[in-house]
Coordinates of C-alpha atoms in Angstrom, one line a residue:
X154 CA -12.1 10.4 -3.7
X155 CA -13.4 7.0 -2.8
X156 CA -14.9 4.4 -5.1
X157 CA -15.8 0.9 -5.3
X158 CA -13.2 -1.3 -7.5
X159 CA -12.1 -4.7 -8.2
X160 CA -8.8 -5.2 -7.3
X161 CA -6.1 -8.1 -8.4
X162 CA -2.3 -9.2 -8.1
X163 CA -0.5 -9.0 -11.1
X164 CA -1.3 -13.2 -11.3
X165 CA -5.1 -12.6 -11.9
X166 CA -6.2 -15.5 -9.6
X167 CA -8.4 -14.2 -6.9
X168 CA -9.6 -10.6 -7.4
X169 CA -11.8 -8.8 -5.0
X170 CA -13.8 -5.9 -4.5
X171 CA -12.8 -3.2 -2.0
X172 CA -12.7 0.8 -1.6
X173 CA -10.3 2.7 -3.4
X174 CA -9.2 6.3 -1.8
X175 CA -6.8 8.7 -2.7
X176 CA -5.0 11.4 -0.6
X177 CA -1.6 13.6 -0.5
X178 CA 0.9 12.6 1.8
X179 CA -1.0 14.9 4.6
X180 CA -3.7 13.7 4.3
X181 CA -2.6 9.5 4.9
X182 CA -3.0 10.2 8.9
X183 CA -7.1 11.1 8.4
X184 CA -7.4 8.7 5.9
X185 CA -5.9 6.1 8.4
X186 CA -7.8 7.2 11.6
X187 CA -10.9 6.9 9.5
X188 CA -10.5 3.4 7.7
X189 CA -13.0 1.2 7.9
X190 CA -13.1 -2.5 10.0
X191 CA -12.1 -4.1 7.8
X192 CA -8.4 -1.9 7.3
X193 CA -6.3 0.3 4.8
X194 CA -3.1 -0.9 2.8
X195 CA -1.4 1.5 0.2
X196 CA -1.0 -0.3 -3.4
X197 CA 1.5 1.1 -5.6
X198 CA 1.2 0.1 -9.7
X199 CA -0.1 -3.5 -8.8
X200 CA 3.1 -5.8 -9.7
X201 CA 2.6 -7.9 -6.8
X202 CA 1.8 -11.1 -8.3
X203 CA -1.0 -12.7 -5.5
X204 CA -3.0 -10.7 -2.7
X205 CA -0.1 -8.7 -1.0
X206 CA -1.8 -5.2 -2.4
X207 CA -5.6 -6.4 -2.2
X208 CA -8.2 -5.4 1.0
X209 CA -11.1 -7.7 0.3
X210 CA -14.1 -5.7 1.9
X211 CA -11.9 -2.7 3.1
X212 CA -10.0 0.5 1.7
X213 CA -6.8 0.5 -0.7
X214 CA -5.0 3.7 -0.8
X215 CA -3.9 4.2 -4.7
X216 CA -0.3 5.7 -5.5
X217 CA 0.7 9.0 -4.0
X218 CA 2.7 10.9 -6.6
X219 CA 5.4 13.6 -6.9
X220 CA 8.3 14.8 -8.8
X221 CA 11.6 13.6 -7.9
X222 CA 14.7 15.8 -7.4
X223 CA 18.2 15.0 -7.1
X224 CA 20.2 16.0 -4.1
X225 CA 24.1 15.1 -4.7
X226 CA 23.8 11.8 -5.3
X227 CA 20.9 10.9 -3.3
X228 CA 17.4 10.8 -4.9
X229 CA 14.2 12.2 -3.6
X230 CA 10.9 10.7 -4.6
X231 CA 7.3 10.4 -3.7
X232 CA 6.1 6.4 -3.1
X233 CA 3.7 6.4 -6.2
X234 CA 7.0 7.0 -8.0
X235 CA 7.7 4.1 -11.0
X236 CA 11.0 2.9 -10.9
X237 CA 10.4 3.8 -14.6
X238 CA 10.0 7.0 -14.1
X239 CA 12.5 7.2 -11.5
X240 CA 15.8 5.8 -14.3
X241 CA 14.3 8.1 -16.8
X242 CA 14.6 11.4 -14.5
X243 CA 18.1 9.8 -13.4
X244 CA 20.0 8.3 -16.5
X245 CA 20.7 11.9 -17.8
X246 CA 22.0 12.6 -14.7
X247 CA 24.6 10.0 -15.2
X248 CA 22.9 7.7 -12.2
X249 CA 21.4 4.9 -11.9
X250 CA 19.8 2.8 -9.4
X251 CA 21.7 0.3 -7.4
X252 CA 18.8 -2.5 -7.1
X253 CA 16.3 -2.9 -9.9
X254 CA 13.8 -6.0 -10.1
X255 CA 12.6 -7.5 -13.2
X256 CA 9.8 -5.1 -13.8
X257 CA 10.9 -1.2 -13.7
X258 CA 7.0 -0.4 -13.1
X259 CA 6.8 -1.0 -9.5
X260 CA 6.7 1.7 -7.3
X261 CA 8.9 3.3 -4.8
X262 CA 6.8 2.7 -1.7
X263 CA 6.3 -0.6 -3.3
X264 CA 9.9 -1.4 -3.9
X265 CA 10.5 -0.8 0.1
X266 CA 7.2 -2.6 1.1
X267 CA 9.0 -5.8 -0.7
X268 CA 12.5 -5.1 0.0
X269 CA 12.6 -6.1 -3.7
X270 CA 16.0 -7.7 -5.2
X271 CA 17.8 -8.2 -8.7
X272 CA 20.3 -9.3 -10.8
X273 CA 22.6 -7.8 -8.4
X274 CA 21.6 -9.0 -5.3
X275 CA 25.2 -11.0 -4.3
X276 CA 27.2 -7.9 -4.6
X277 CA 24.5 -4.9 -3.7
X278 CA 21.7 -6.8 -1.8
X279 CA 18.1 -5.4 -1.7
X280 CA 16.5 -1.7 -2.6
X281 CA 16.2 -1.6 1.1
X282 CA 20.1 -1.1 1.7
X283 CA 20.1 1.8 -0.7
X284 CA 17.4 3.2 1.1
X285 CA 18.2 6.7 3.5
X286 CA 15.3 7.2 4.8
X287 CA 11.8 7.6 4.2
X288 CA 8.7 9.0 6.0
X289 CA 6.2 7.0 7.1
X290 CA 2.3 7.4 8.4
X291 CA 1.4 5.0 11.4
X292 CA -2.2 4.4 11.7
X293 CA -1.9 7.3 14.8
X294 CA -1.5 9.5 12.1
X295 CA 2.5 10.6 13.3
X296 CA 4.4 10.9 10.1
X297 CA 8.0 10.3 11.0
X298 CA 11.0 10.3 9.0
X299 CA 12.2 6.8 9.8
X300 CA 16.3 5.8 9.4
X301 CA 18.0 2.6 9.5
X302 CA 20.3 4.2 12.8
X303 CA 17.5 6.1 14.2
X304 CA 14.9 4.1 14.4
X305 CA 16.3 0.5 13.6
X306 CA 13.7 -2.0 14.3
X307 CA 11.0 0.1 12.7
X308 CA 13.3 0.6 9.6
X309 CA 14.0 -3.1 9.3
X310 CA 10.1 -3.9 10.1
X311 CA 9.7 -2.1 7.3
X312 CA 11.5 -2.8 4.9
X313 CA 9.7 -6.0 3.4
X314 CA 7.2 -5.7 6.1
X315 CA 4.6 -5.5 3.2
X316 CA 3.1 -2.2 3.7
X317 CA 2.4 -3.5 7.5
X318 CA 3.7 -1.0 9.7
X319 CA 2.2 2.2 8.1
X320 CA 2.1 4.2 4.9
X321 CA 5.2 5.7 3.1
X322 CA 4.4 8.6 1.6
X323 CA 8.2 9.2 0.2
X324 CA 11.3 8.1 0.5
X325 CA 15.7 8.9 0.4
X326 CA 17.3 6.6 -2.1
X327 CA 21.1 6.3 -2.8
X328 CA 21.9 6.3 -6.7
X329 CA 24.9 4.8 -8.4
X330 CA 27.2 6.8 -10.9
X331 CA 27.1 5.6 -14.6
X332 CA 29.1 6.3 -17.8
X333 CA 26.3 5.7 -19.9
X334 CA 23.1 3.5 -20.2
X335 CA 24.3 0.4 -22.2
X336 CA 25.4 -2.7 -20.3
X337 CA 28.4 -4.7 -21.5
X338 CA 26.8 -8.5 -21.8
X339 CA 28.0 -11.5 -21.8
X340 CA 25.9 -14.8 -22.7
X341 CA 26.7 -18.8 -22.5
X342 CA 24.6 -21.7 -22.9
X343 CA 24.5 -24.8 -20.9
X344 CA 22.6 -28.2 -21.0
X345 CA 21.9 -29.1 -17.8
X346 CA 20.8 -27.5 -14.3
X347 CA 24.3 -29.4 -13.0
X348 CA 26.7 -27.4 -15.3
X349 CA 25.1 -23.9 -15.1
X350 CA 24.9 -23.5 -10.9
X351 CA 28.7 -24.9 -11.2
X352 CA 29.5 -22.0 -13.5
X353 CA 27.3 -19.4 -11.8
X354 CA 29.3 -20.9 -8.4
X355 CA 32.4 -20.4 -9.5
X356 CA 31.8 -17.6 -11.7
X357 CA 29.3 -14.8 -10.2
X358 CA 31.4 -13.2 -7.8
X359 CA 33.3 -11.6 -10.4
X360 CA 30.5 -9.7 -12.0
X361 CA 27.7 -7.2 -11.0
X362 CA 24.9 -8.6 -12.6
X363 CA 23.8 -12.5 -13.3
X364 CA 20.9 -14.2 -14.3
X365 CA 19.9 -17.8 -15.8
X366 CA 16.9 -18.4 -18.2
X367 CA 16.3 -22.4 -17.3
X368 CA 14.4 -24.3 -19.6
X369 CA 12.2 -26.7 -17.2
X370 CA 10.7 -29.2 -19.9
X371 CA 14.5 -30.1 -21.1
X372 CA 16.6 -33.1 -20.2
X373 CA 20.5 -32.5 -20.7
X374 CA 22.6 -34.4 -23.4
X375 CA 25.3 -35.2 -20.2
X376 CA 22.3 -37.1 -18.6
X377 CA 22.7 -35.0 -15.2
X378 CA 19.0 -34.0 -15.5
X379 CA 17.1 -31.4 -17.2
X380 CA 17.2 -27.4 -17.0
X381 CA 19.4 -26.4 -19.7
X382 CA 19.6 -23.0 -19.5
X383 CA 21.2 -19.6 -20.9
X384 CA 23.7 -17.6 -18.3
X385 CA 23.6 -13.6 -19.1
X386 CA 26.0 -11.5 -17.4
X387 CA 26.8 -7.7 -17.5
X388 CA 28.6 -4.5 -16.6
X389 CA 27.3 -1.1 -16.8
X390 CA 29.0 -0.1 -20.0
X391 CA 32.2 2.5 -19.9
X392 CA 31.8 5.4 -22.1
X393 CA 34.7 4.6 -24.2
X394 CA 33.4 1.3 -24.7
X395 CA 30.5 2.3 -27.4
X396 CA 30.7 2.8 -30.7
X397 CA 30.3 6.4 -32.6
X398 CA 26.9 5.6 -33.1
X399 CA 25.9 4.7 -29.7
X400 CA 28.1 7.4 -28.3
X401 CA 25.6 10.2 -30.0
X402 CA 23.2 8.5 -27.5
X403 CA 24.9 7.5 -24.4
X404 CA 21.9 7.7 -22.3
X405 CA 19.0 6.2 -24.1
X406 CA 16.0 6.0 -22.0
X407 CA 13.5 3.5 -21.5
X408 CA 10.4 3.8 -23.5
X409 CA 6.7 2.8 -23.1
X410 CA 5.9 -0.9 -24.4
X411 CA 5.7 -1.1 -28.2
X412 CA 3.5 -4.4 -28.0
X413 CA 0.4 -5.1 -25.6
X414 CA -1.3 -8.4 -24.7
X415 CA -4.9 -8.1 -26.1
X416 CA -7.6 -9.0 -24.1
X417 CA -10.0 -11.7 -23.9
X418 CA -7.5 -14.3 -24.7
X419 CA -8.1 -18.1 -23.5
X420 CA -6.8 -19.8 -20.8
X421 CA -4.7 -22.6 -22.4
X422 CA -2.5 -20.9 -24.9
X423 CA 0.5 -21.2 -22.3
X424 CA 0.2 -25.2 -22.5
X425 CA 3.5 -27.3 -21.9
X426 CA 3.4 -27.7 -25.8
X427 CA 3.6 -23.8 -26.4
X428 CA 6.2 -23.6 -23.7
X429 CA 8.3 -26.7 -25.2
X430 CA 8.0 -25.0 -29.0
X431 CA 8.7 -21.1 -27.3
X432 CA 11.7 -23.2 -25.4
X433 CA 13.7 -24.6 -27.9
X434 CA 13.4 -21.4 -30.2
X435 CA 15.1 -19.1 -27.3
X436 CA 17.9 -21.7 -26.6
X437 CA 18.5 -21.8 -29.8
X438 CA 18.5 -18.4 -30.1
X439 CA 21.3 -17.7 -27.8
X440 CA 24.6 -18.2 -28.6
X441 CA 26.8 -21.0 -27.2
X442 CA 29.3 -17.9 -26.5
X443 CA 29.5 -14.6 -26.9
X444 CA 30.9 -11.5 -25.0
X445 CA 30.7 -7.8 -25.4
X446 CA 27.5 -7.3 -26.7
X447 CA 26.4 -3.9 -25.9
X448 CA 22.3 -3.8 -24.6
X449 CA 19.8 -0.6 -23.4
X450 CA 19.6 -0.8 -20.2
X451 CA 15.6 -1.9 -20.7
X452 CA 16.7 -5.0 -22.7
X453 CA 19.3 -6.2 -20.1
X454 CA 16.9 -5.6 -16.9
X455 CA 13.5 -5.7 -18.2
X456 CA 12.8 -7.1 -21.2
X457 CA 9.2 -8.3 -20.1
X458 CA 8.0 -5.0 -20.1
X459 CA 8.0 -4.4 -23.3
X460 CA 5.0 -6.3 -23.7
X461 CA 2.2 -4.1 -22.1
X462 CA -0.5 -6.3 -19.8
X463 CA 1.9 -9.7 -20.7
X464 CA 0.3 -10.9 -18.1
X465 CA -3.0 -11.6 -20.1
X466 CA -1.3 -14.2 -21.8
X467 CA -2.6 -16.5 -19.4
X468 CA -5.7 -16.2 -19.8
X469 CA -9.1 -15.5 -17.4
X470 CA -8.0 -18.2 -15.1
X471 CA -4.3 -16.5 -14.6
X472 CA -1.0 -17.5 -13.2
X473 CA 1.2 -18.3 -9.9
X474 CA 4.4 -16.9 -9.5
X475 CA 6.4 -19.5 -7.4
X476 CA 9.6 -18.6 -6.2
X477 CA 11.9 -20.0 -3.2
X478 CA 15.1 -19.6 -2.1
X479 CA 17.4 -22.3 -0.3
X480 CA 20.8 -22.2 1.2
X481 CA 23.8 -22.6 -1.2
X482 CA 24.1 -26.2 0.0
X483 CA 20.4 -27.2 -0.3
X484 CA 20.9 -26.7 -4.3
X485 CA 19.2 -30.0 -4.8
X486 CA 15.9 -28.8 -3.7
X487 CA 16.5 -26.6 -7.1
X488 CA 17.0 -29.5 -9.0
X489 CA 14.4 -31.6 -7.8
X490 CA 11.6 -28.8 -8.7
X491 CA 13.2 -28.3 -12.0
X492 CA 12.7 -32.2 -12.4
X493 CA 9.2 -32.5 -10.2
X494 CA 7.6 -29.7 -12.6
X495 CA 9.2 -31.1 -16.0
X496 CA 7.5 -34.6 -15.0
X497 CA 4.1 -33.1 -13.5
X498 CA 3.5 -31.4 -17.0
X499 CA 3.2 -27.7 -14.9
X500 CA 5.4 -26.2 -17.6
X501 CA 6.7 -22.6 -16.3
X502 CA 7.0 -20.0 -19.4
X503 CA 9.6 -18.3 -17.2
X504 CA 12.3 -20.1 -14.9
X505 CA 14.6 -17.8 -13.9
X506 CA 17.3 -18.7 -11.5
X507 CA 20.1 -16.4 -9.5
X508 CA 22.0 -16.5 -6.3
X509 CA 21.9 -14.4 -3.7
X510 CA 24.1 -13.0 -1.3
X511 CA 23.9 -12.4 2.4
X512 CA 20.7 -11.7 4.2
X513 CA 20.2 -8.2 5.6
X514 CA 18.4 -6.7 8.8
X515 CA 14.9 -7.0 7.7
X516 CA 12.6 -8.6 9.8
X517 CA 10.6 -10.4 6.9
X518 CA 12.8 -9.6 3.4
X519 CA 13.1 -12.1 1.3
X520 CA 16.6 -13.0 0.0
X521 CA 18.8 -14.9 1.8
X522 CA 22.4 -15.9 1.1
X523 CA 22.0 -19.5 -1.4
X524 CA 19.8 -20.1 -4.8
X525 CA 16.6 -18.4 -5.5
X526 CA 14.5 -19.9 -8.3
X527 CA 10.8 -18.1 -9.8
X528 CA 8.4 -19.8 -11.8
X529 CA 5.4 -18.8 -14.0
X530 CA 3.0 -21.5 -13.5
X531 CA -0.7 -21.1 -15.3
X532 CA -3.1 -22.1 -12.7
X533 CA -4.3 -25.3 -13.5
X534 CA -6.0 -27.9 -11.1
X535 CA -3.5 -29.6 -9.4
X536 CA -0.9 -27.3 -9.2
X537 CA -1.8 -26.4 -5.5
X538 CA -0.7 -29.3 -3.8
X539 CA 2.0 -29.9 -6.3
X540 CA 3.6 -26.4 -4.6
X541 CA 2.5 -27.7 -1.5
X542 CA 5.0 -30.3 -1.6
X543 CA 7.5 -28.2 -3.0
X544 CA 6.5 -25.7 0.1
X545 CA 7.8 -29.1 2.4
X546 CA 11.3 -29.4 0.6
X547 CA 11.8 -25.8 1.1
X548 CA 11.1 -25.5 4.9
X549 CA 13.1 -28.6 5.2
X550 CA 16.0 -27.0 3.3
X551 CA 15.4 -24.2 5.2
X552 CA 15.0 -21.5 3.0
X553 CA 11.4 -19.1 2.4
X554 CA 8.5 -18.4 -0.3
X555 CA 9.2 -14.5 -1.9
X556 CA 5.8 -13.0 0.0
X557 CA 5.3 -10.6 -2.8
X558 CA 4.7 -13.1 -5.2
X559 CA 2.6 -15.4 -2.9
X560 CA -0.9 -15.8 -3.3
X561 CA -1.2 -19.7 -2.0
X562 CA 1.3 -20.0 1.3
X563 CA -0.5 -21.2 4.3
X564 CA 0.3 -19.7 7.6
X565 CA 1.7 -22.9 9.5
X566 CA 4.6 -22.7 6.6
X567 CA 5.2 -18.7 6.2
X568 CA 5.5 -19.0 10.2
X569 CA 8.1 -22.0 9.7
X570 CA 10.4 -20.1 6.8
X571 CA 10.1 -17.0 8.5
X572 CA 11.9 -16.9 11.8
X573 CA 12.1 -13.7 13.0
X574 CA 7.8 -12.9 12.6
X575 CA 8.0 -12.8 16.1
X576 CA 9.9 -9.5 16.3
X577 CA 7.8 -8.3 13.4
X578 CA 4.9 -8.7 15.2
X579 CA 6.2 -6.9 17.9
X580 CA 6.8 -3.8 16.0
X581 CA 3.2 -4.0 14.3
X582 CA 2.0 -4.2 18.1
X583 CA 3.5 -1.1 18.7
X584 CA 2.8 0.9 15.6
X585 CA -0.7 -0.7 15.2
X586 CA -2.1 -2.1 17.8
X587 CA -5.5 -2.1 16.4
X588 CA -4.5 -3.9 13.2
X589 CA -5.9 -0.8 10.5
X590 CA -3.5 -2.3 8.5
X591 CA -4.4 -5.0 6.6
X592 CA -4.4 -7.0 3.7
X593 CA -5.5 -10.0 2.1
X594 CA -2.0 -11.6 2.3
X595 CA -1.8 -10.6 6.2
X596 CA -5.1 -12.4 7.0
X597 CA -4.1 -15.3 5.2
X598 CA -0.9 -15.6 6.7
X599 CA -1.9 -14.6 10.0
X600 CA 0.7 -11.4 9.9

């Protein structure tokens, strides 16, 4: 099947028309020696906020699907697999996936194109370290099951390579043992930017799972700046933690969103004054204190998706996701976007900060060892060059825009962040020589 269809990251800024084909996993190789000038790249279920899934003028292969099965404790699954789909078919299993993003609908293939990363990230890393193995269609039409020992530098080209050297059709994934599906939370508040990264320094390495809300229109009481923020903190949950209640149900699964975003809504309701009011109600909310709070695994890891479409809350004119990471020392360059976007009036709706740990083999993933902050920013004139300069204090600091989330990088800075391109490149030369793999985010970037 082939169609005509407008096509858009997950931001809604800049859609574009291209061709939309489908296939089974033997049939990627024809559908690769036959794309078109202007290129093929596979799209899994959209979630990339800006242009890394869009082929303006050319062919985007939709999700290829399959049923997982469980093999010891590895996982088997096709690439069009949701991560959603994936926890339910695991959780009564007793597993659990070691890396899970914000969003549990993204899809396998996706996951691996974006070496994505969580809450986790300083004690697991990315998906892509969990990952055995997973086949993969060069544009010659060779599917080859590719390995991290076997075939290193295509592995690690891979991984975060953006769907760049060829199509995975399905992949190996290592799963994590759980006593049940609840997640042991703990929560504290903090008034400043200052206080919280000194708790989360001293304080991370000691659990599996961290995360900071920021509020970016605050100023703290101690007069160390604004960001005051709520730290949230967890452990899967031990069976003979939960209650009788919750022990009837020690796997409960994640459901379908109960709410959806209608459409046709303005641009304009996410101002700085709905951000400020929406703000001070959810630090309020959370309390100063408070440990051992039992949560479903879907309120602790994605609580966004409960909200179908909550990205129409933006309105026509849509959203950038903006976010960077810098080296544990450059944790001013944090502080000063904090401060530079409370005094710009770009209010984010979302600020979400972490830490990272180590970087691993892949050629262009993301995370890097040092502080990681994302941003929802509505796009509103002026916003470009005020990320522009934020771009500068990040290449400075030496850290990197997350590529799945771009939609605005210019190439003369994703070639400055991103050291080792070079060996990327030289693995795309040999893969695809021709270049039938393409995307809007690779012309852009010159990849």
């Amino acid at each position: 099947m082939s169609e005509r269809r407008q096509f858009q990251g997950w931001g809604r800024t800049a859609p574009v028309m291209a061709t939309a084909v489908t296939g089974t996993a033997g049939e990627v190789g024809d559908l690769l020696r036959s794309a078109g000038p202007r290129g093929l790249i596979a799209r899994g279920l959209g979630r990339s906020y800006g242009d890394a899934a869009q082929n303006s003028g050319g062919e985007v292969l939709l999700p290829i699907e399959g049923q997982p099965r469980l093999v010891g404790d590895r996982v088997v699954a096709a690439a069009g697999t949701s991560l959603h789909d994936l926890i339910r078919f695991l959780l009564p299993h007793g597993r659990f996936l070691p890396v899970t993003p914000g969003t549990r609908y993204v899809s396998v293939g996706g996951a691996i194109a974006c070496d994505v990363h969580g809450k986790s990230h300083h004690v697991t890393g990315t998906f892509g370290a969990h990952v055995d193995s997973f086949d993969l269609v060069t544009p010659d039409g060779t599917t080859r099951t590719v390995t991290a020992e076997g075939e290193p530098e295509l592995f690690w080209a891979t991984v975060g390579g953006m769907g760049l050297t060829g199509v995975v059709t399905s992949a190996t994934l290592r799963t994590i043992a759980v006593e049940s599906g609840w997640v042991d939370v703990t929560t504290d508040r903090f008034e400043d930017l200052h206080s919280l990264m000194a708790a989360m320094r001293e304080g991370d390495d000691a659990w599996t799972y961290s995360v900071a809300w920021v509020d970016t229109l605050s100023r703290g009481r101690s007069g160390a700046g604004p960001g005051r923020s709520v730290l949230t903190r967890g452990e899967h949950a031990a069976r003979a933690a939960l209650d009788a209640r919750r022990s009837g149900t020690p796997y409960p699964l994640p459901g379908d969103p109960r709410l959806g975003a209608p459409r046709g809504l303005p641009s304009g309701l996410v101002s700085p004054l709905s951000v400020r009011a929406f703000n001070e109600l959810w630090f309020r909310k959370a309390p100063r204190h408070r440990s051992g709070e039992l949560q479903t695994l879907a309120t602790f890891f994605h609580p966004l998706d409960g909200v179908a479409d909550w990205n129409r809350l933006y309105g026509p004119a849509g959203f950038v996701q903006y976010q960077l990471v810098v080296p544990d020392e450059a944790g001013d360059v944090v502080r000063d976007a904090v401060a530079t976007l409370a005094a710009s009036g770009h209010a984010s709706f979302l600020a979400v900060l972490k830490r990272f740990g180590p970087a691993n083999a892949g050629l262009l993933s993301f995370p890097m060892a040092g502080w990681t902050l994302a941003l929802d920013l509505p796009a509103r004139p002026g916003l470009g060059r005020l990320l522009d300069r934020l771009d500068d204090a990040v290449v400075e600091a030496g850290g990197r825009i997350y590529l799945a989330k771009d939609s605005r990088l210019r190439a003369d800075r994703f070639a400055a962040m991103y050291p080792r391109r070079e060996e990327f490149a030289r693995v795309r030369d040999r893969v695809d020589p021709g270049r039938v793999l393409s995307s809007d985010l690779a012309r852009r970037l010159d990849l």
